[in-house]
Amino acid sequence: MFSTDTYKRRREVLQQNIQAKGILLFLGNIENPINFADNASHFRQDSTFLYYFGIQQPHLAAIIDLDENKTIVFGDEMSMDAIVWMGRQETLKEKCEKAGVVETRAYADLAIYLATAMSVKRNIHYLPPYQSFNKILLSELLHISIVDFKPSVPMIQAIVAQREIKEAQEILQIEEALKVSNQMHLLAMRMAKPGVKEYEIVSAIQNVAGSHNCELAYNSIVTINGGILHNHYKMNTLQSGKLLLNDSGCETPMGYASDLTRTYPVDKTFTPEQRDLYNVVLNSFEGAKAELKAGVKYKNVHLKACEILAEGLIDLGFMKGNAQDAVANHAHTMFFQCGLGHMMGLDVHDMEDLGEQYVGYTAEDPKNTKQFGIKSLRLGKELKAGHVLTVEPGIYFIPELIEMWEAEKKYAEFINYDKVKQFAHFGGIRIEDNFLIKEDGYQYLGPELIRTVAEIEDYKANN
Amino acid sequence: MFSTDTYKRRREVLQQNIQAKGILLFLGNIENPINFADNASHFRQDSTFLYYFGIQQPHLAAIIDLDENKTIVFGDEMSMDAIVWMGRQETLKEKCEKAGVVETRAYADLAIYLATAMSVKRNIHYLPPYQSFNKILLSELLHISIVDFKPSVPMIQAIVAQREIKEAQEILQIEEALKVSNQMHLLAMRMAKPGVKEYEIVSAIQNVAGSHNCELAYNSIVTINGGILHNHYKMNTLQSGKLLLNDSGCETPMGYASDLTRTYPVDKTFTPEQRDLYNVVLNSFEGAKAELKAGVKYKNVHLKACEILAEGLIDLGFMKGNAQDAVANHAHTMFFQCGLGHMMGLDVHDMEDLGEQYVGYTAEDPKNTKQFGIKSLRLGKELKAGHVLTVEPGIYFIPELIEMWEAEKKYAEFINYDKVKQFAHFGGIRIEDNFLIKEDGYQYLGPELIRTVAEIEDYKANN
């Protein structure tokens, strides 16, 4: 946990900033059953609960009563039976004191507290539930159907405004995660040889995280079919001539994530085609990075990255015409179907549970949810000092998309389908790092991880 | 997957044996969100769904219509959007054909099918849901409140009767899991040295599983405080003079589990006290094992193991009086608070989601749910050839229990509290292996894993 003052201050700021009256309700997570009730997944506390209360224990809830200026954590102390089975632990009361919360009540009292408040028509503010257990709980607590939830916009907005500006101690946590993740990536590079299975690498990098008492922040993508954007299949054998794409990060015991991607040959060196395409992505990465600073709209950074990709692809003969026109017409989405990046913090896609419209966009400049490509950009709004985000341009060859669009002659004035088709099974390339936005630029987070063709070939030659 | 015939035959047997009319409903599992909807835990299919349909894909359901002799799998084929993101995969239709199911329908059609059936008062049989998502789904499908579910006893009984008798190919799967688990345990023994962190061992053994494309079958218990029965805390540093208890197993890609425990010194050799207590547990293990065969009630095997524990503890001065009397009076539960074992198969506690009263007991000889100790025995009923189970006696020193019972003078005629108190922080010892029940005895499953004091000390001396 951070200091007691941290949690007290965070809650005070929230109370000061929120444009609302009533009660703020925070639901913690439970341990989700895998194949029967007692066989549960690794426990992961809800990130907002962690942010304001810091307590990593299942079956907790909390309220901040704005009208009465009271904070209460609801949860049960261990029974003697539980102590026999699980050992005596720090009491909930003690944990709450560390979070600066003096009042704790039994879990069952939450329903009573809320029922009393509702009986006098006080407002109960809550966040969008993402775990089914909490959907059921919320439905019971508030007497509303699961399909009728109305999460509190003022609560979401106040939390996003606070959580999106990272504290110095949070940056340290993210850099801690990045330190471990760098080791995960270097090990994967050393392991990447013909004959190795993708899952052997996934397992080994999970062990790097685990040996530092970290969890993977998300299911690692370790694949020789990098053209598949969210590829969790891991049964392939690495083959000479292929690229390996490794998108993996970890989270610290306190819950802070990292999110890194590197792509490199299974062999010791890139082929000329791999190198050329890789350098297009690298140029795009560097160009996007150079744009980062407070006041810039991330959507424009994304478009800049797309233009550099298009320029490179024109130079290599995959595209034709003018790069700016191509991007304005979305032709680059043949190769770059997704967004340039997203917020990062306590979640690898930070606060994604609270809603992209609040985290990544504003009411004045909402997300384009229709247009293929940009509709997958999770972050479009103006950057502020204190934002932490990823930059992750890529080039992906997707056979089904190539086939479909060629048949439709889609963007035919910008795409050389004859050349593209030859690369249909090339795979994909992504380069991803994490940045802190500053007033006048950015700070690269974590220890610098090798990235250029020369650096990678040099590392592979010597390891 | 097993052969197409396997799944067809299993479903045919179920249809023949079930004492019911109507529709059997099988709900598959989903990918459970960790901290937001798109960041999900490793997918684990429901075991009963796996057993009858073999398809490892989220968001599936199936029915066997007993009246119309029809089997249908409900699920959606991938959209083009999903193919772009996740790659083209085997279609659901193809997967179903491998399971011998010719009819597939859209997921949304399940609600229609069931509504039609309910409109003419046909019976819908379903199993107890354990994941919250399926509780919500079932509530919506059947128009019943989550608190009013009435799982089908005939369906549960027919499934238990079938799944509890393991096929030869299932035994091979369990032995496959045991082969990998043995490596996990040997690695942990080699790593167990003063200064090592518990989580480093957990992580390393998970990597052994992962490098064989296996998952952990449950959260590993790797602890120097073995007196805590379900101890998932893993932050301790191994210290000279302590024992390490390692309870861990893996599951094969097809979902079959293993469940093994070994306890050994952090140092190269046992202390005399450790050796003496260890040998009491080992004698109990050997004595229980010798009892295993079809026709024997497992409750009696448990009691036999308890008696041997009590005898040993009397010899060492922790207990006094007559061992049989002590066990009859439950005095041994000071040291052995739990049950001797449980069924194992597709779940590490096989079919625990279906209800212990059906899996471990019979209506004629139900579980004693009141008495401390025996109430934690998951399996009491008569053994049959084809059962697979664990044998896992132990001795656990639980400071809180010792303190409480001493104050109550509980079982004072059988317990030497003065001696026991000196061992309050000794920890715990468990030895656990997996067995197949045969008509005339048992088969030890998997490669034999070293177990005696001499074997362990020899292994530690040489590794």
CSV table of C-alpha atoms in Angstrom, one decimal, chain B residues 31-331:
chain,number,residue,atom,x,y,z
B,31,GLU,CA,-13.9,-15.5,-20.2
B,32,ASN,CA,-14.2,-13.7,-16.9
B,33,PRO,CA,-13.2,-10.1,-16.8
B,34,ILE,CA,-10.3,-9.3,-14.4
B,35,ASN,CA,-10.3,-5.5,-14.2
B,36,PHE,CA,-12.3,-4.6,-17.2
B,37,ALA,CA,-14.5,-6.4,-19.8
B,38,ASP,CA,-11.7,-7.0,-22.4
B,39,ASN,CA,-9.0,-8.1,-19.9
B,40,ALA,CA,-10.1,-11.6,-19.1
B,41,SER,CA,-8.8,-14.6,-17.2
B,42,HIS,CA,-7.5,-17.7,-19.0
B,43,PHE,CA,-10.5,-19.4,-20.4
B,44,ARG,CA,-11.5,-22.7,-18.7
B,45,GLN,CA,-14.5,-24.5,-20.2
B,46,ASP,CA,-17.0,-26.0,-17.8
B,47,SER,CA,-16.0,-29.6,-17.0
B,48,THR,CA,-19.4,-31.2,-17.7
B,49,PHE,CA,-19.5,-29.3,-21.0
B,50,LEU,CA,-16.0,-30.6,-21.8
B,51,TYR,CA,-17.0,-34.1,-20.9
B,52,TYR,CA,-19.9,-34.3,-23.2
B,53,PHE,CA,-18.9,-31.9,-26.0
B,54,GLY,CA,-15.2,-31.4,-25.7
B,55,ILE,CA,-15.3,-27.9,-27.3
B,56,GLN,CA,-13.0,-25.3,-25.6
B,57,GLN,CA,-14.6,-22.1,-26.7
B,58,PRO,CA,-16.4,-19.4,-24.6
B,59,HIS,CA,-20.0,-18.5,-25.0
B,60,LEU,CA,-21.4,-21.9,-25.9
B,61,ALA,CA,-24.4,-23.8,-24.6
B,62,ALA,CA,-25.9,-27.1,-25.6
B,63,ILE,CA,-29.0,-29.1,-25.1
B,64,ILE,CA,-29.9,-32.7,-25.3
B,65,ASP,CA,-33.6,-33.0,-26.0
B,66,LEU,CA,-34.6,-36.3,-24.4
B,67,ASP,CA,-38.1,-36.3,-25.8
B,68,GLU,CA,-37.0,-35.6,-29.4
B,69,ASN,CA,-33.6,-37.3,-29.2
B,70,LYS,CA,-31.8,-34.2,-30.5
B,71,THR,CA,-28.5,-32.6,-29.6
B,72,ILE,CA,-27.9,-29.0,-30.4
B,73,VAL,CA,-24.9,-26.7,-29.7
B,74,PHE,CA,-25.8,-23.0,-29.5
B,75,GLY,CA,-23.0,-20.5,-30.4
B,76,ASP,CA,-22.0,-17.9,-32.8
B,77,GLU,CA,-19.6,-18.2,-35.7
B,78,MET,CA,-17.0,-15.5,-35.9
B,79,SER,CA,-17.8,-12.2,-37.6
B,80,MET,CA,-15.5,-10.6,-40.1
B,81,ASP,CA,-14.6,-8.1,-37.4
B,82,ALA,CA,-13.6,-10.9,-35.0
B,83,ILE,CA,-11.6,-12.6,-37.7
B,84,VAL,CA,-9.6,-9.4,-38.3
B,85,TRP,CA,-8.9,-9.2,-34.6
B,86,MET,CA,-8.5,-12.8,-33.7
B,87,GLY,CA,-7.6,-14.6,-36.9
B,88,ARG,CA,-9.6,-17.2,-38.8
B,89,GLN,CA,-10.2,-20.3,-36.7
B,90,GLU,CA,-11.8,-23.6,-37.1
B,91,THR,CA,-15.6,-22.9,-37.4
B,92,LEU,CA,-17.9,-23.8,-34.6
B,93,LYS,CA,-19.6,-26.1,-37.1
B,94,GLU,CA,-16.3,-28.0,-37.6
B,95,LYS,CA,-15.7,-28.2,-33.9
B,96,CYS,CA,-19.2,-29.6,-33.3
B,97,GLU,CA,-18.7,-32.2,-36.0
B,98,LYS,CA,-15.6,-33.4,-34.1
B,99,ALA,CA,-17.8,-33.8,-31.1
B,100,GLY,CA,-20.4,-35.7,-33.2
B,101,VAL,CA,-22.9,-32.9,-33.0
B,102,VAL,CA,-24.5,-32.1,-36.4
B,103,GLU,CA,-26.9,-29.4,-35.4
B,104,THR,CA,-25.6,-26.0,-34.4
B,105,ARG,CA,-27.7,-22.8,-33.9
B,106,ALA,CA,-27.1,-19.2,-33.1
B,107,TYR,CA,-26.5,-18.5,-29.4
B,108,ALA,CA,-29.6,-16.2,-29.3
B,109,ASP,CA,-31.7,-19.2,-30.4
B,110,LEU,CA,-31.2,-20.9,-27.1
B,111,ALA,CA,-33.7,-18.6,-25.4
B,112,ILE,CA,-36.2,-19.3,-28.1
B,113,TYR,CA,-35.8,-23.0,-27.9
B,114,LEU,CA,-36.2,-23.0,-24.2
B,115,ALA,CA,-39.1,-20.6,-24.2
B,116,THR,CA,-41.0,-22.8,-26.7
B,117,ALA,CA,-40.3,-25.9,-24.5
B,118,MET,CA,-41.5,-24.1,-21.4
B,119,SER,CA,-44.6,-22.8,-23.1
B,120,VAL,CA,-45.8,-26.5,-23.3
B,121,LYS,CA,-44.6,-27.2,-19.8
B,122,ARG,CA,-41.6,-29.4,-20.7
B,123,ASN,CA,-39.0,-29.9,-18.1
B,124,ILE,CA,-35.7,-28.1,-18.4
B,125,HIS,CA,-33.0,-29.8,-16.5
B,126,TYR,CA,-29.9,-27.9,-15.5
B,127,LEU,CA,-26.9,-28.1,-13.2
B,128,PRO,CA,-26.0,-25.8,-10.3
B,129,PRO,CA,-24.4,-22.7,-11.8
B,130,TYR,CA,-21.2,-21.6,-10.1
B,131,GLN,CA,-20.1,-18.7,-12.3
B,132,SER,CA,-22.1,-15.5,-11.8
B,133,PHE,CA,-22.4,-14.9,-15.6
B,134,ASN,CA,-24.2,-18.2,-15.9
B,135,LYS,CA,-26.4,-17.4,-12.9
B,136,ILE,CA,-27.6,-14.3,-14.7
B,137,LEU,CA,-28.0,-16.2,-18.0
B,138,LEU,CA,-29.9,-19.0,-16.4
B,139,SER,CA,-32.2,-16.6,-14.6
B,140,GLU,CA,-33.0,-14.8,-17.9
B,141,LEU,CA,-33.5,-18.1,-19.9
B,142,LEU,CA,-35.7,-19.7,-17.4
B,143,HIS,CA,-37.4,-16.6,-15.9
B,144,ILE,CA,-36.5,-17.6,-12.4
B,145,SER,CA,-34.8,-15.6,-9.7
B,146,ILE,CA,-31.2,-16.3,-9.0
B,147,VAL,CA,-32.1,-17.4,-5.5
B,148,ASP,CA,-34.7,-19.9,-6.7
B,149,PHE,CA,-32.7,-22.2,-8.9
B,150,LYS,CA,-33.7,-25.9,-8.6
B,151,PRO,CA,-30.9,-27.9,-10.3
B,152,SER,CA,-32.1,-31.2,-11.7
B,153,VAL,CA,-31.3,-34.1,-9.3
B,154,PRO,CA,-31.8,-36.8,-12.0
B,155,MET,CA,-29.4,-34.9,-14.3
B,156,ILE,CA,-26.8,-34.5,-11.5
B,157,GLN,CA,-27.1,-38.2,-10.5
B,158,ALA,CA,-26.8,-39.5,-14.0
B,159,ILE,CA,-23.8,-37.3,-14.7
B,160,VAL,CA,-22.0,-38.2,-11.5
B,161,ALA,CA,-22.6,-41.9,-12.1
B,162,GLN,CA,-21.0,-41.6,-15.5
B,163,ARG,CA,-18.1,-39.1,-14.8
B,164,GLU,CA,-17.0,-40.8,-11.6
B,165,ILE,CA,-16.0,-44.0,-13.5
B,166,LYS,CA,-13.0,-42.9,-15.4
B,167,GLU,CA,-12.3,-44.2,-18.9
B,168,ALA,CA,-8.9,-45.6,-19.8
B,169,GLN,CA,-8.2,-42.5,-21.9
B,170,GLU,CA,-9.0,-40.3,-19.0
B,171,ILE,CA,-6.6,-42.2,-16.8
B,172,LEU,CA,-3.9,-41.5,-19.4
B,173,GLN,CA,-4.7,-37.8,-19.2
B,174,ILE,CA,-4.5,-37.8,-15.4
B,175,GLU,CA,-1.2,-39.6,-15.6
B,176,GLU,CA,0.0,-37.0,-18.2
B,177,ALA,CA,-0.8,-34.3,-15.7
B,178,LEU,CA,1.0,-36.3,-13.0
B,179,LYS,CA,4.1,-36.6,-15.1
B,180,VAL,CA,4.4,-32.9,-15.4
B,181,SER,CA,3.5,-32.4,-11.7
B,182,ASN,CA,6.3,-34.7,-10.7
B,183,GLN,CA,8.7,-32.4,-12.4
B,184,MET,CA,7.1,-29.4,-10.7
B,185,HIS,CA,7.6,-31.1,-7.3
B,186,LEU,CA,11.2,-32.1,-7.9
B,187,LEU,CA,12.1,-28.6,-9.1
B,188,ALA,CA,10.5,-27.2,-5.9
B,189,MET,CA,12.6,-29.6,-3.8
B,190,ARG,CA,15.7,-28.5,-5.5
B,191,MET,CA,14.8,-24.8,-5.1
B,192,ALA,CA,13.9,-25.1,-1.4
B,193,LYS,CA,16.9,-23.5,0.3
B,194,PRO,CA,17.2,-20.8,3.0
B,195,GLY,CA,16.7,-17.3,1.5
B,196,VAL,CA,14.4,-18.3,-1.4
B,197,LYS,CA,11.0,-16.7,-1.5
B,198,GLU,CA,7.8,-18.9,-1.6
B,199,TYR,CA,6.6,-17.0,-4.7
B,200,GLU,CA,9.8,-17.7,-6.6
B,201,ILE,CA,9.0,-21.4,-6.2
B,202,VAL,CA,5.3,-21.0,-7.2
B,203,SER,CA,6.4,-19.1,-10.3
B,204,ALA,CA,9.0,-21.7,-11.2
B,205,ILE,CA,6.7,-24.6,-10.9
B,206,GLN,CA,4.0,-22.7,-12.9
B,207,ASN,CA,6.6,-22.4,-15.6
B,208,VAL,CA,7.2,-26.2,-15.6
B,209,ALA,CA,3.4,-26.6,-16.2
B,210,GLY,CA,3.3,-23.8,-18.8
B,211,SER,CA,6.3,-25.2,-20.7
B,212,HIS,CA,4.2,-28.3,-21.2
B,213,ASN,CA,1.2,-26.2,-22.2
B,214,CYS,CA,-0.5,-27.1,-18.9
B,215,GLU,CA,-2.2,-24.8,-16.5
B,216,LEU,CA,-2.0,-25.1,-12.7
B,217,ALA,CA,-5.0,-27.1,-11.7
B,218,TYR,CA,-5.5,-24.8,-8.6
B,219,ASN,CA,-3.6,-22.1,-6.9
B,220,SER,CA,-0.4,-23.8,-5.6
B,221,ILE,CA,0.1,-23.9,-1.9
B,222,VAL,CA,3.8,-23.5,-1.3
B,223,THR,CA,4.4,-22.5,2.3
B,224,ILE,CA,6.7,-22.7,5.3
B,225,ASN,CA,3.5,-22.3,7.3
B,226,GLY,CA,2.0,-25.7,6.4
B,227,GLY,CA,-0.2,-25.6,9.4
B,228,ILE,CA,-2.4,-23.2,7.5
B,229,LEU,CA,-4.5,-25.6,5.3
B,230,HIS,CA,-5.4,-23.3,2.4
B,231,ASN,CA,-2.4,-21.0,2.5
B,232,HIS,CA,-2.1,-18.9,-0.7
B,233,TYR,CA,0.1,-16.3,1.0
B,234,LYS,CA,3.5,-16.7,-0.7
B,235,MET,CA,5.7,-13.8,0.5
B,236,ASN,CA,7.6,-15.6,3.1
B,237,THR,CA,11.3,-16.3,2.9
B,238,LEU,CA,12.4,-19.9,3.4
B,239,GLN,CA,14.3,-20.3,6.6
B,240,SER,CA,16.6,-23.0,7.9
B,241,GLY,CA,14.9,-25.2,10.4
B,242,LYS,CA,11.4,-24.9,8.7
B,243,LEU,CA,9.5,-27.4,6.6
B,244,LEU,CA,8.2,-26.5,3.2
B,245,LEU,CA,4.8,-27.8,2.2
B,246,ASN,CA,4.1,-27.9,-1.6
B,247,ASP,CA,0.6,-28.8,-2.7
B,248,SER,CA,0.4,-28.3,-6.4
B,249,GLY,CA,-0.8,-29.9,-9.5
B,250,CYS,CA,-1.5,-29.1,-13.1
B,251,GLU,CA,-4.2,-29.8,-15.7
B,252,THR,CA,-3.6,-31.0,-19.2
B,253,PRO,CA,-4.8,-28.9,-22.2
B,254,MET,CA,-7.8,-31.3,-22.2
B,255,GLY,CA,-8.6,-30.3,-18.6
B,256,TYR,CA,-7.5,-33.3,-16.5
B,257,ALA,CA,-6.0,-32.6,-13.2
B,258,SER,CA,-3.4,-33.9,-10.8
B,259,ASP,CA,-3.1,-33.0,-7.1
B,260,LEU,CA,0.1,-33.8,-5.3
B,261,THR,CA,1.6,-32.7,-1.9
B,262,ARG,CA,5.1,-33.2,-0.5
B,263,THR,CA,6.6,-31.7,2.6
B,264,TYR,CA,10.3,-31.5,3.2
B,265,PRO,CA,12.9,-29.5,5.1
B,266,VAL,CA,14.3,-26.2,3.8
B,267,ASP,CA,17.6,-27.7,4.9
B,268,LYS,CA,19.1,-30.8,3.4
B,269,THR,CA,17.9,-33.0,6.2
B,270,PHE,CA,14.9,-33.3,8.6
B,271,THR,CA,15.4,-32.5,12.3
B,272,PRO,CA,14.6,-35.4,14.6
B,273,GLU,CA,11.2,-33.8,15.5
B,274,GLN,CA,10.4,-33.2,11.8
B,275,ARG,CA,11.3,-36.8,10.9
B,276,ASP,CA,9.2,-38.3,13.7
B,277,LEU,CA,6.1,-36.3,12.8
B,278,TYR,CA,6.7,-36.9,9.1
B,279,ASN,CA,6.8,-40.6,9.6
B,280,VAL,CA,3.5,-40.5,11.5
B,281,VAL,CA,1.9,-38.9,8.4
B,282,LEU,CA,3.7,-41.4,6.1
B,283,ASN,CA,2.5,-44.4,8.1
B,284,SER,CA,-1.0,-43.0,7.9
B,285,PHE,CA,-0.6,-42.5,4.2
B,286,GLU,CA,0.6,-46.1,3.7
B,287,GLY,CA,-2.1,-47.5,6.0
B,288,ALA,CA,-4.8,-45.7,4.1
B,289,LYS,CA,-3.4,-46.7,0.8
B,290,ALA,CA,-3.5,-50.4,1.8
B,291,GLU,CA,-7.2,-50.1,2.4
B,292,LEU,CA,-8.1,-48.9,-1.0
B,293,LYS,CA,-10.3,-51.2,-3.2
B,294,ALA,CA,-13.7,-51.4,-4.6
B,295,GLY,CA,-16.4,-52.0,-2.0
B,296,VAL,CA,-14.7,-50.2,0.8
B,297,LYS,CA,-16.3,-47.0,2.2
B,298,TYR,CA,-13.8,-44.1,1.9
B,299,LYS,CA,-15.1,-42.8,5.2
B,300,ASN,CA,-13.6,-45.9,6.8
B,301,VAL,CA,-10.3,-45.4,5.0
B,302,HIS,CA,-10.4,-41.9,6.4
B,303,LEU,CA,-11.0,-43.2,9.9
B,304,LYS,CA,-8.2,-45.8,9.5
B,305,ALA,CA,-5.8,-43.0,8.5
B,306,CYS,CA,-7.0,-41.0,11.6
B,307,GLU,CA,-6.3,-43.9,13.9
B,308,ILE,CA,-2.8,-44.4,12.5
B,309,LEU,CA,-2.2,-40.7,13.0
B,310,ALA,CA,-3.5,-40.9,16.6
B,311,GLU,CA,-1.3,-43.9,17.3
B,312,GLY,CA,1.8,-42.1,16.1
B,313,LEU,CA,0.9,-39.0,18.0
B,314,ILE,CA,0.4,-41.1,21.2
B,315,ASP,CA,3.8,-42.7,20.7
B,316,LEU,CA,5.4,-39.2,20.3
B,317,GLY,CA,3.6,-37.9,23.4
B,318,PHE,CA,1.3,-35.3,21.7
B,319,MET,CA,-1.7,-37.5,22.4
B,320,LYS,CA,-2.5,-40.0,25.1
B,321,GLY,CA,-5.0,-42.8,25.8
B,322,ASN,CA,-6.3,-45.2,23.2
B,323,ALA,CA,-6.1,-44.3,19.5
B,324,GLN,CA,-9.5,-45.7,18.6
B,325,ASP,CA,-11.2,-44.0,21.5
B,326,ALA,CA,-9.4,-40.7,20.6
B,327,VAL,CA,-10.7,-40.9,17.0
B,328,ALA,CA,-14.2,-42.0,18.0
B,329,ASN,CA,-14.2,-38.8,20.2
B,330,HIS,CA,-12.7,-36.7,17.4
B,331,ALA,CA,-9.7,-35.7,19.5
